[in-house]
Short mmCIF file of C-alpha atoms and ligand atoms in Angstrom, two decimals:
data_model
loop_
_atom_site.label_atom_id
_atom_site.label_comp_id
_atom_site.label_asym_id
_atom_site.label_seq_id
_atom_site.Cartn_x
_atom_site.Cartn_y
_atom_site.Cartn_z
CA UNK A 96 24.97 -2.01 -25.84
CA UNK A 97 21.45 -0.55 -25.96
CA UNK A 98 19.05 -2.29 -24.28
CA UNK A 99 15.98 -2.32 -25.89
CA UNK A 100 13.68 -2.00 -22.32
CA UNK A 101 15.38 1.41 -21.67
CA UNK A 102 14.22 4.66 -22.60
CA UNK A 103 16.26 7.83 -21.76
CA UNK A 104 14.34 10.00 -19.69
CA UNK A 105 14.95 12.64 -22.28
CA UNK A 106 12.40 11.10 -24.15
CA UNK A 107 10.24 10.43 -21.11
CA UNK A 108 7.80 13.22 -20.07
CA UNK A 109 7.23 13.50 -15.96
CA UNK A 110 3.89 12.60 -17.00
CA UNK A 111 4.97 9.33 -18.45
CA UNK A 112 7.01 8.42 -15.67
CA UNK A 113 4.94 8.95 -12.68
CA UNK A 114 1.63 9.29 -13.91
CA UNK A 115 0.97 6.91 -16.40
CA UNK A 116 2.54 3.80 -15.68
CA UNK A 117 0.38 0.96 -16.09
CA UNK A 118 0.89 -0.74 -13.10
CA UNK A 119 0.33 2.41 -10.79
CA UNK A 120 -3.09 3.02 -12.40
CA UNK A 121 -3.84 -0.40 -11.54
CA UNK A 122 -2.79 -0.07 -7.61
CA UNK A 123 -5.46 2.20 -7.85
CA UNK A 124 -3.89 5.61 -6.77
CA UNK A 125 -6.55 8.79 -7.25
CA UNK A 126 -6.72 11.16 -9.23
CA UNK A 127 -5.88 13.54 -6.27
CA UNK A 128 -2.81 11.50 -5.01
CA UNK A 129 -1.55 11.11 -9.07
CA UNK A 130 -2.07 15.11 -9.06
CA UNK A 131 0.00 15.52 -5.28
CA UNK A 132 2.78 13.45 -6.50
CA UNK A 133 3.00 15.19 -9.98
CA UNK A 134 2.64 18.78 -8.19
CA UNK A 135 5.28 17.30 -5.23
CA UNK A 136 8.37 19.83 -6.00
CA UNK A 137 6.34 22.65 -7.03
CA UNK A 138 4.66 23.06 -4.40
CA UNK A 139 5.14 21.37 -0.99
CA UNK A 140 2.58 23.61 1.06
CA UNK A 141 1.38 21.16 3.48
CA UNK A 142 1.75 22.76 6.90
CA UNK A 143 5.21 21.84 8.30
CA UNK A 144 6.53 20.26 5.54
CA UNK A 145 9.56 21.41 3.87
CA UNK A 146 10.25 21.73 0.32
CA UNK A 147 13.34 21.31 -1.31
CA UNK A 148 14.36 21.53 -4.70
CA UNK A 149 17.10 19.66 -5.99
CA UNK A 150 18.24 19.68 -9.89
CA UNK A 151 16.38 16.89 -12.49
CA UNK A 152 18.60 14.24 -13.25
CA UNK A 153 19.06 14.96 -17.29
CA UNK A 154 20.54 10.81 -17.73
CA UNK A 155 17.97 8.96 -15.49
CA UNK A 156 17.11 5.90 -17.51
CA UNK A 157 13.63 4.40 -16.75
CA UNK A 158 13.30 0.68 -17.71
CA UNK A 159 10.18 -0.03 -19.09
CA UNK A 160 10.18 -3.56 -20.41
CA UNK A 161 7.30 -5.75 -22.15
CA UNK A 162 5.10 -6.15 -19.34
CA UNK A 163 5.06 -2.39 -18.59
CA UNK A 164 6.81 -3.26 -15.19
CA UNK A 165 10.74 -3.10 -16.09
CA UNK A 166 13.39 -6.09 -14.79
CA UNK A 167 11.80 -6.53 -11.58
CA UNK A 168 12.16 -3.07 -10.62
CA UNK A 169 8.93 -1.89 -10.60
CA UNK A 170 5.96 -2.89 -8.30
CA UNK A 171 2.25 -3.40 -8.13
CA UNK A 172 2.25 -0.78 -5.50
CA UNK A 173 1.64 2.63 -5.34
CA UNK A 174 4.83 4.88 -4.86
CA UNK A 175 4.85 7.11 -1.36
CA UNK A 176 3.85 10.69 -2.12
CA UNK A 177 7.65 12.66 -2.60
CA UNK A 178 6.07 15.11 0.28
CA UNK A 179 6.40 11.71 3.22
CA UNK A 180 9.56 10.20 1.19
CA UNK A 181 11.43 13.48 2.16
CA UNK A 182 9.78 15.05 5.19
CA UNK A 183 9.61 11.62 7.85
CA UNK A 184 13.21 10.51 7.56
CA UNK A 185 15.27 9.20 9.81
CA UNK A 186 18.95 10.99 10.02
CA UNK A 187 20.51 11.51 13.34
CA UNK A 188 23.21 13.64 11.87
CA UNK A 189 20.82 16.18 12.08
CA UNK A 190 18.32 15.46 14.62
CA UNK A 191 16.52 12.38 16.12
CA UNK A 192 13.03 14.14 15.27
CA UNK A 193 11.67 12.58 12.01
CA UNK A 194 9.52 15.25 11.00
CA UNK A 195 12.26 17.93 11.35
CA UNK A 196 15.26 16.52 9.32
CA UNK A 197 14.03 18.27 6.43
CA UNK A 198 14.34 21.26 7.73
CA UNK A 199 17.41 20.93 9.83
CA UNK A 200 19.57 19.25 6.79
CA UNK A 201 17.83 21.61 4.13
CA UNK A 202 21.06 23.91 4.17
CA UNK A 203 23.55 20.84 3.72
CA UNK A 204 26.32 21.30 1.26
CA UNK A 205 27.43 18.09 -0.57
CA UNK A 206 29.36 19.55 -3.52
CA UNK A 207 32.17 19.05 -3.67
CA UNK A 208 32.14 15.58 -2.43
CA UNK A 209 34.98 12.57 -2.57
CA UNK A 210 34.04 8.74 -2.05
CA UNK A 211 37.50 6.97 -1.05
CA UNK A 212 37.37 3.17 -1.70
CA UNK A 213 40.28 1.05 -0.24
CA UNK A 214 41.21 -1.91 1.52
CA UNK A 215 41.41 -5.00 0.34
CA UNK A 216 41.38 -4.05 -3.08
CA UNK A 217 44.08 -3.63 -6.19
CA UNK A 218 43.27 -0.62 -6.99
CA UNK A 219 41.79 1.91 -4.42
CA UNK A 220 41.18 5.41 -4.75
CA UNK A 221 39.26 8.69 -3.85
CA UNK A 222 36.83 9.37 -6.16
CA UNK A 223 35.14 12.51 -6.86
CA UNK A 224 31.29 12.42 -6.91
CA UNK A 225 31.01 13.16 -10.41
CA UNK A 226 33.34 10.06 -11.34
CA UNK A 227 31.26 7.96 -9.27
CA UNK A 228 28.05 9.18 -11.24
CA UNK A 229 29.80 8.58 -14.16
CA UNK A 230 30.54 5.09 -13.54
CA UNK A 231 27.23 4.60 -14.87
CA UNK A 232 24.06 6.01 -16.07
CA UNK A 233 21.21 6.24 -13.47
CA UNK A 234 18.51 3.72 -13.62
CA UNK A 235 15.22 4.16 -11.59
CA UNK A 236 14.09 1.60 -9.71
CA UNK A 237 11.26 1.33 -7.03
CA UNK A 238 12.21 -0.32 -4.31
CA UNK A 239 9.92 -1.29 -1.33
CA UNK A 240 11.35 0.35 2.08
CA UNK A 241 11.10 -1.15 5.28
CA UNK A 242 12.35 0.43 8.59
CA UNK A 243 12.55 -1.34 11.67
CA UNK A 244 10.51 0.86 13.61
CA UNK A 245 7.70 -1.12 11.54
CA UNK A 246 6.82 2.04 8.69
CA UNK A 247 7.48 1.55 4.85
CA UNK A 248 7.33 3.05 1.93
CA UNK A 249 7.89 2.51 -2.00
CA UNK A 250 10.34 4.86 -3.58
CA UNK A 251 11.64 5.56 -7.05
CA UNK A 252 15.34 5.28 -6.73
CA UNK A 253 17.80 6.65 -9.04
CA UNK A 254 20.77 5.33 -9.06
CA UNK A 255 23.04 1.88 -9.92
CA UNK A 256 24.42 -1.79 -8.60
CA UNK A 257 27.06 -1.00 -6.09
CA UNK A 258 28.89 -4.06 -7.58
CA UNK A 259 29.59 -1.33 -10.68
CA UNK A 260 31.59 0.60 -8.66
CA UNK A 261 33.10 -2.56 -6.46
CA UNK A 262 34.41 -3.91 -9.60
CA UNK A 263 36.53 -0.64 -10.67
CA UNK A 264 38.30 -1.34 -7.37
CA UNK A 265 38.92 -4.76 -8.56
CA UNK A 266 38.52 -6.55 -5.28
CA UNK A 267 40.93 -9.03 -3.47
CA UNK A 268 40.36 -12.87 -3.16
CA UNK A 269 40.30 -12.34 -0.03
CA UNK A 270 38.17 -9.51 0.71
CA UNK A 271 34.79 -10.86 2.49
CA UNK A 272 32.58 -7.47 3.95
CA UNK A 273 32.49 -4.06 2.59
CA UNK A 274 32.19 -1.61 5.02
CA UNK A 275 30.62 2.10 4.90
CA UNK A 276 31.21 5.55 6.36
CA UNK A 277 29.15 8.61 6.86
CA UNK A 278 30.69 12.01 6.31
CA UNK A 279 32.11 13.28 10.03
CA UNK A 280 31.65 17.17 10.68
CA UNK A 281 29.58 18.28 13.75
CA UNK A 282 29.58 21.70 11.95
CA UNK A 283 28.00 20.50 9.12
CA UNK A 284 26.00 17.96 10.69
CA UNK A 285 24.96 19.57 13.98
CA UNK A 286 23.24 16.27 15.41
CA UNK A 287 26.97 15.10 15.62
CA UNK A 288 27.73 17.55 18.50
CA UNK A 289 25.25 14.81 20.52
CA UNK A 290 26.07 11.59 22.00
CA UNK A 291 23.08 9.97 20.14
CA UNK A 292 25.24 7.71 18.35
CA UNK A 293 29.09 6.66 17.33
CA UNK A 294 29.78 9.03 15.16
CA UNK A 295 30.48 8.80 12.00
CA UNK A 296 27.30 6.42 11.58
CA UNK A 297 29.15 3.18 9.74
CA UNK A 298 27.56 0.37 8.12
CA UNK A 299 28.28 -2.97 6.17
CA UNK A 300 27.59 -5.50 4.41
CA UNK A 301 29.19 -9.27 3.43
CA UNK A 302 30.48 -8.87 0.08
CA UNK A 303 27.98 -11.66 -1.73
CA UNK A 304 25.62 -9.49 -0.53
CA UNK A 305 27.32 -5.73 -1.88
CA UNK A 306 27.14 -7.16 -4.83
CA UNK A 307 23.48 -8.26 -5.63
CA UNK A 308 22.13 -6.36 -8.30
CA UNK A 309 19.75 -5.20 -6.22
CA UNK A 310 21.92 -3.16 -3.87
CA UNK A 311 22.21 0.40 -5.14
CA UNK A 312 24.19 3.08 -4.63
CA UNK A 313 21.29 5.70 -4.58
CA UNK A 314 22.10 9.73 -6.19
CA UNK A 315 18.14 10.93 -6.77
CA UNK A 316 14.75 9.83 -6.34
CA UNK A 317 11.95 10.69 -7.83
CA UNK A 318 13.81 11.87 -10.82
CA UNK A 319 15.74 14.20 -8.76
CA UNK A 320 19.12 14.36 -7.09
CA UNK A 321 18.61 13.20 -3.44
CA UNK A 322 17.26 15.77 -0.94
CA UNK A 323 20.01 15.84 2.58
CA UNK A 324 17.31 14.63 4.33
CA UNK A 325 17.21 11.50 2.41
CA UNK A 326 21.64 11.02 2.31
CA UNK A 327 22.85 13.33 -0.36
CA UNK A 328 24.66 12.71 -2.37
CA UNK A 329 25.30 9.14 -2.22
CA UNK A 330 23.30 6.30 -0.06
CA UNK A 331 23.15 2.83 0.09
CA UNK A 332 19.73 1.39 -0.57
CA UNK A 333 19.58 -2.52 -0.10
CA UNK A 334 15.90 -3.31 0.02
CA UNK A 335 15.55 -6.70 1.39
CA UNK A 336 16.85 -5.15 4.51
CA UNK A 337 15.70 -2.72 7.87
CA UNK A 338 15.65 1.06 5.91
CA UNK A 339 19.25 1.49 8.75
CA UNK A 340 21.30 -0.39 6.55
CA UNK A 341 20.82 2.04 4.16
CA UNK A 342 23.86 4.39 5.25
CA UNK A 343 23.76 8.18 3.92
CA UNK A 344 26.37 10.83 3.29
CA UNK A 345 28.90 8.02 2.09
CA UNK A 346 32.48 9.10 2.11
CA UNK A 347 34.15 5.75 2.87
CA UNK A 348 33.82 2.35 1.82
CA UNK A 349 36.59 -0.25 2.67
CA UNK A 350 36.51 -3.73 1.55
CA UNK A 351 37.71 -5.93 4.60
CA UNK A 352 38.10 -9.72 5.40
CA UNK A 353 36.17 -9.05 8.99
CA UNK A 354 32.92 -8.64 9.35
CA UNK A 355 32.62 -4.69 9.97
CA UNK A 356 30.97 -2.43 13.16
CA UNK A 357 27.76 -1.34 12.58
CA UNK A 358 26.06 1.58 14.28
CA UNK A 359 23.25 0.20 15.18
CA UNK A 360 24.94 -3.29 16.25
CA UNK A 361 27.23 -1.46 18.64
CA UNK A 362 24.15 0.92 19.89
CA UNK A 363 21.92 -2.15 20.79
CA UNK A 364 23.45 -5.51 19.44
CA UNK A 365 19.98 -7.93 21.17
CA UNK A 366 18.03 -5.43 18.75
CA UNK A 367 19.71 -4.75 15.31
CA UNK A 368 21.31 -7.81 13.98
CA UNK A 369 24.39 -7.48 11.52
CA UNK A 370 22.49 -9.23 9.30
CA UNK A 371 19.34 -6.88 9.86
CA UNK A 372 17.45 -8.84 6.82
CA UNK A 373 13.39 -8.43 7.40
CA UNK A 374 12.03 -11.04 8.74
CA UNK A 375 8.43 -10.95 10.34
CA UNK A 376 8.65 -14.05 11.83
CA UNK A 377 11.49 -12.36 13.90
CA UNK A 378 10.35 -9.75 16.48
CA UNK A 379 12.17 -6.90 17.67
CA UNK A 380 12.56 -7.50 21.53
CA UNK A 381 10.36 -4.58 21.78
CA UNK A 382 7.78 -4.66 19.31
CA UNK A 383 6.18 -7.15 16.43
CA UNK A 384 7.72 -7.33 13.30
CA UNK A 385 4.88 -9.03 11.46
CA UNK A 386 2.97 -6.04 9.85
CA UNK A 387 3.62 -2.87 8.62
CA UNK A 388 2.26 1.02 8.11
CA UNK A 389 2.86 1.92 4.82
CA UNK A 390 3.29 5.77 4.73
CA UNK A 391 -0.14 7.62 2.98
CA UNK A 392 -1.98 4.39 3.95
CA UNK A 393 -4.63 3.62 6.45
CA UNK A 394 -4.46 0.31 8.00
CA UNK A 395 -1.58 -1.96 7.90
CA UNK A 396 -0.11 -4.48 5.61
CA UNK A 397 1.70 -7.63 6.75
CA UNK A 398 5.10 -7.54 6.36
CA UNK A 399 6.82 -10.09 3.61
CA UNK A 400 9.99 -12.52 4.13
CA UNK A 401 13.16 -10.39 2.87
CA UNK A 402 10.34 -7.77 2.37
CA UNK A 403 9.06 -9.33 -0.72
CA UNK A 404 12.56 -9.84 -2.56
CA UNK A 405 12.74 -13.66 -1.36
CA UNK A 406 12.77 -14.90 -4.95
CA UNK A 407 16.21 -13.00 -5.43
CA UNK A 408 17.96 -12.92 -1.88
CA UNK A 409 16.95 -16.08 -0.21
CA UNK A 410 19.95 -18.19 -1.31
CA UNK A 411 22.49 -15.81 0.49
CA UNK A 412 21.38 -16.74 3.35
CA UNK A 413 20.66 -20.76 2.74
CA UNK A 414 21.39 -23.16 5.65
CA UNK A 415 21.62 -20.13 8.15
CA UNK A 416 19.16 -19.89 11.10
CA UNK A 417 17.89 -16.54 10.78
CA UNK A 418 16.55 -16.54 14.37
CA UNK A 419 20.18 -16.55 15.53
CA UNK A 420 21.72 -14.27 12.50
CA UNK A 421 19.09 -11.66 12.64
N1 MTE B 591 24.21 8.37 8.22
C1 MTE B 591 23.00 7.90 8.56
N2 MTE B 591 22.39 7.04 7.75
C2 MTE B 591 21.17 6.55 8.07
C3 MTE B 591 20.53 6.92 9.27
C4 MTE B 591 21.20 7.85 10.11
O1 MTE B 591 20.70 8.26 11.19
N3 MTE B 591 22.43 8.33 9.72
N4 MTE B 591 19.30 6.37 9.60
C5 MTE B 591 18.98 5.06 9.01
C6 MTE B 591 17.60 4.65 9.25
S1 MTE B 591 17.23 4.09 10.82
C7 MTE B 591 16.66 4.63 8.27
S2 MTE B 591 15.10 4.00 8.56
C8 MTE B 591 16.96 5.18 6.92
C9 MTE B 591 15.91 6.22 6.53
O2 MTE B 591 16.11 6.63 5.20
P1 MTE B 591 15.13 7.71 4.54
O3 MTE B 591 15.11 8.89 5.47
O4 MTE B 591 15.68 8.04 3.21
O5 MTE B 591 13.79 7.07 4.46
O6 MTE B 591 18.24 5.80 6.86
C10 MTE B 591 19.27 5.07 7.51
N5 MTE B 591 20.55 5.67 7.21
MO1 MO B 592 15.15 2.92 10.65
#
């Protein structure tokens, strides 16, 4: 059914989508930083950076809505410049260096690309890329970003609820986590040929929580298929939590009735919780959680409950001491 608060980006300019939204004018970006974000892939010429073209997405839909601001989606916050979303990441498939995962994942072939779903499910299967895309159309949706390492960022997602794709699989009654895989191939992912981690990285989540509408199964941002060194071509983005739940390079996920390993869990399990939900009032044992640098910002902003999605996630978690299940 066509929803009335959706426009296809077809009949979107790039002007009307990242420049003239209402509610970025009023965060107050500049002229200059509206101009750097418009000029982002044509020209990514700030020393060091790397630049990386990947194709438009033709299907994005952008939800617009009455108040300009689109189902929640949207923010009161200026988006992070495409040139930090894409050149500070953090991917130890490729090296543990932030600033140089750009250029060491720039030559990173994800096509083709198969997603197998199984466990307990009734119907599982390996499914190409392009079937997963076509599960549904892309929205865009900007999503605050919070890593645990204390930086964040907003980001225009493209992409859809991972409960679209959870339901195809038709889940079992008895099916309680869902748990995520990284693609394994040292050759292809060179940081794998170091002990850095477990490899493949793995993730999960409970299944109450796969299936909020606000955890997304990320192909693009910024109107563009994702870069590699952002997870192409399929990430998880769930945005009330630390940015390492967000698992790239997804070639498994397995619904399960135990709660799943986690990379970071096994790494260090006093520091990275399963749960891993932000929480300022929770330190890490090594460092405050309480405020934040948002990337292209000076000074620091404190850091919100569930990073600022309380009004929608807080019930998951109801009756739970979330000192203990961090
Ligand atoms: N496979 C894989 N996924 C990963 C990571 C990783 O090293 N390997 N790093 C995680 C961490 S710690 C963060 S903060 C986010 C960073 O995502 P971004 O680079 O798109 O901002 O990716 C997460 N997903
Ligand atoms: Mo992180």
């Amino acid at each position: 059914m066509p929803n009335p608060d959706t426009i296809p980006s077809s009949q979107i300019t790039p002007q009307d989508t990242y420049l003239n939204r209402r509610n970025f004018m009023r965060a107050g970006l500049t002229a200059a930083s509206l101009l750097a974000t418009g000029a982002a892939y044509r020209g990514l010429n700030r020393p060091g950076s790397t630049a990386v073209e990947t194709p438009r997405l033709a299907n994005l839909v952008v939800h617009t809505g009455p108040d300009g601001r689109g189902n929640g989606f949207q923010l009161d916050e200026p988006l992070t410049p495409l040139q930090s979303v894409t050149n500070y990441n953090n991917f130890y498939e490729f090296t543990t260096n932030k600033e140089a995962v750009a250029a060491a994942s720039q030559q990173f072939v994800s096509k083709p690309w198969t997603v197998t779903v199984d466990g307990l499910v009734q119907k599982p299967k390996v499914f190409d890329l392009d079937e997963i895309l076509q599960i549904s159309p892309p929205e865009e949706r900007a999503y605050r970003m919070r890593c645990v390492e204390a930086w964040s960022m907003v980001i225009p997602w493209a992409g859809f609820s991972l409960s679209r794709l959870l339901k195809k699989v038709e889940p079992l009654g008895k099916a309680r986590y869902v748990a995520f895989e990284t693609l394994l191939d040292p050759s292809r992912m060179p940081g794998q040929k170091s002990a850095t981690l477990d490899w493949p990285y793995v993730e999960g989540l409970r299944l109450d929580e796969a299936m909020h509408p606000l955890t997304l199964l990320a192909s693009g941002l910024y109107g563009r298929e994702l870069p590699p060194s952002n997870g192409a071509p399929l990430r998880l983005v769930v945005p009330w939590k630390y940015g390492f739940k967000g698992i790239k390079s997804i070639v498994r996920i397995t619904l399960t009735d135990m709660q799943p390993k986690t990379t970071w869990n096994n790494a260090a399990a006093h520091e990275y919780g399963f749960l891993a939900n932000v929480n300022p009032g929770v330190p890490h044992p090594r460092w405050s959680q309480s405020t934040e640098q948002r990337l292209g910002e000076s000074g620091r902003r404190e850091t919100l409950m569930f990073n600022g999605y309380a009004e929608q996630v807080a019930h998951l978690y109801a009756g739970l001491d979330l000192r203990k299940n961090f």
